[in-house]
C-alpha cells in the first residue's frame, strides 16, 4: 500500500477493500471516524490528496480528471498485487466525482472494476454542474465552506487556519470549476447514493440522477441533515455501507 497516497486508520481485515475519497479541502483524516466505525473485517483506506497535511508542500491538483488518473494509477498497483480481491469506492461531495472518474478509469483497464460505489453529497456529473465554482475568488470559496459546514465557521475566523487550508481549497474549487462531464458507458458497478435531506448543495431528486450511470442496482439513502450529514449520522451511514457490501458479496 502506497503510504503517500493512502492512509489506514484501522487494522486491515480480510474482507473487501473500501477506498474513501475526501471532499473539497478535505484530507484522509476526514474518514478516520467512519473507518473506525465500519465492520472490523473490512480493509478501509483513505486517499490523501497532495497539498494537505503531510503532503502540504506538494502542489495540489487543479484538474479533477488528472487527480482521478493519479489515484487510479496508484490504486491499480494495489489491486494488481492482490488480484481478485473485491473492492468498493466511497466519496463525499467532490470525492464522489473523483471516485466516479477513478472507477471509470479502473473499469476501462485490465483489472476488474469496483463492485460498488458509495456516492455521497453530489448529483451525477451530467445533471449537476460544478462549472460555477471556477468563478469563485478566495472570499467566495470560504463563504461556501462556511455555508456548507457550520462546524468550520469558528475555525475559519482564525487567519492562521485560513492560511493553512486555503491553498488546498482554492485548488479543489478550481478543479471542480474546470471539470466537464465526458459521456461514456454506464458502469457495471452497483451504487449506493447517500444524501442529507436538507443539503443546500444537492436535492434528493438530484442525488437520484446517478441511476443512469450504472447498469447495476442503485439505492438512494436519505439521512437527516445538511451537506455534512454523514458525520452526524455515523451509525446509519456505516449501516448503509455494510448493507451495500453485503449485497455485493451475496451477488458474487
Coordinates of N, CA and C in Angstrom, one line a residue, residues 92 120-121 147-149 194-202 223-233:
X92 N -17.3 11.5 -0.9 CA -18.3 12.5 -0.4 C -18.0 13.9 -1.1
X120 N -21.8 10.2 -2.2 CA -22.4 11.0 -1.1 C -22.4 12.5 -1.4
X121 N -23.5 13.2 -1.2 CA -23.5 14.6 -1.2 C -23.2 15.3 -2.6
X147 N -21.0 28.1 4.6 CA -22.4 27.8 4.3 C -22.7 26.3 4.4
X148 N -21.8 25.5 4.0 CA -22.0 24.0 3.9 C -21.6 23.4 5.2
X149 N -20.7 23.9 6.0 CA -20.2 23.2 7.2 C -20.2 24.2 8.3
X194 N -25.9 8.5 -1.3 CA -26.3 9.0 0.1 C -26.4 10.5 0.0
X195 N -27.4 11.0 0.7 CA -27.7 12.4 0.7 C -28.4 12.9 2.0
X196 N -28.1 14.1 2.4 CA -28.8 14.7 3.5 C -30.1 15.3 3.0
X197 N -31.2 15.2 3.8 CA -32.5 15.7 3.4 C -32.5 17.2 3.3
X198 N -31.6 17.9 3.9 CA -31.6 19.4 3.9 C -30.2 19.9 3.3
X199 N -29.6 19.1 2.5 CA -28.3 19.5 1.9 C -28.6 20.7 1.0
X200 N -27.9 21.9 1.2 CA -28.2 23.0 0.3 C -27.5 22.9 -1.0
X201 N -26.6 21.9 -1.2 CA -25.9 21.8 -2.5 C -26.6 20.8 -3.4
X202 N -27.3 19.8 -2.9 CA -27.9 18.7 -3.8 C -29.2 18.3 -3.1
X223 N -30.7 10.8 4.6 CA -30.4 10.9 6.0 C -30.8 12.3 6.5
X224 N -31.2 12.4 7.7 CA -31.4 13.8 8.3 C -30.1 14.6 8.3
X225 N -30.2 15.8 7.9 CA -29.0 16.7 7.9 C -28.7 17.4 6.6
X226 N -27.6 18.2 6.7 CA -27.2 19.0 5.6 C -26.1 18.3 4.8
X227 N -25.2 19.2 4.3 CA -24.2 18.6 3.4 C -23.2 17.7 4.1
X228 N -22.9 17.9 5.3 CA -22.0 17.0 6.1 C -22.8 16.2 7.1
X229 N -24.0 15.7 6.6 CA -24.8 14.8 7.4 C -24.1 13.6 7.9
X230 N -23.1 13.1 7.2 CA -22.5 11.8 7.4 C -21.7 11.8 8.8
X231 N -21.3 12.9 9.2 CA -20.6 13.0 10.5 C -21.5 13.0 11.7
X232 N -22.8 13.4 11.4 CA -23.8 13.3 12.5 C -24.6 12.1 12.5
X233 N -24.6 11.3 11.4 CA -25.4 10.1 11.2 C -24.5 8.9 11.0

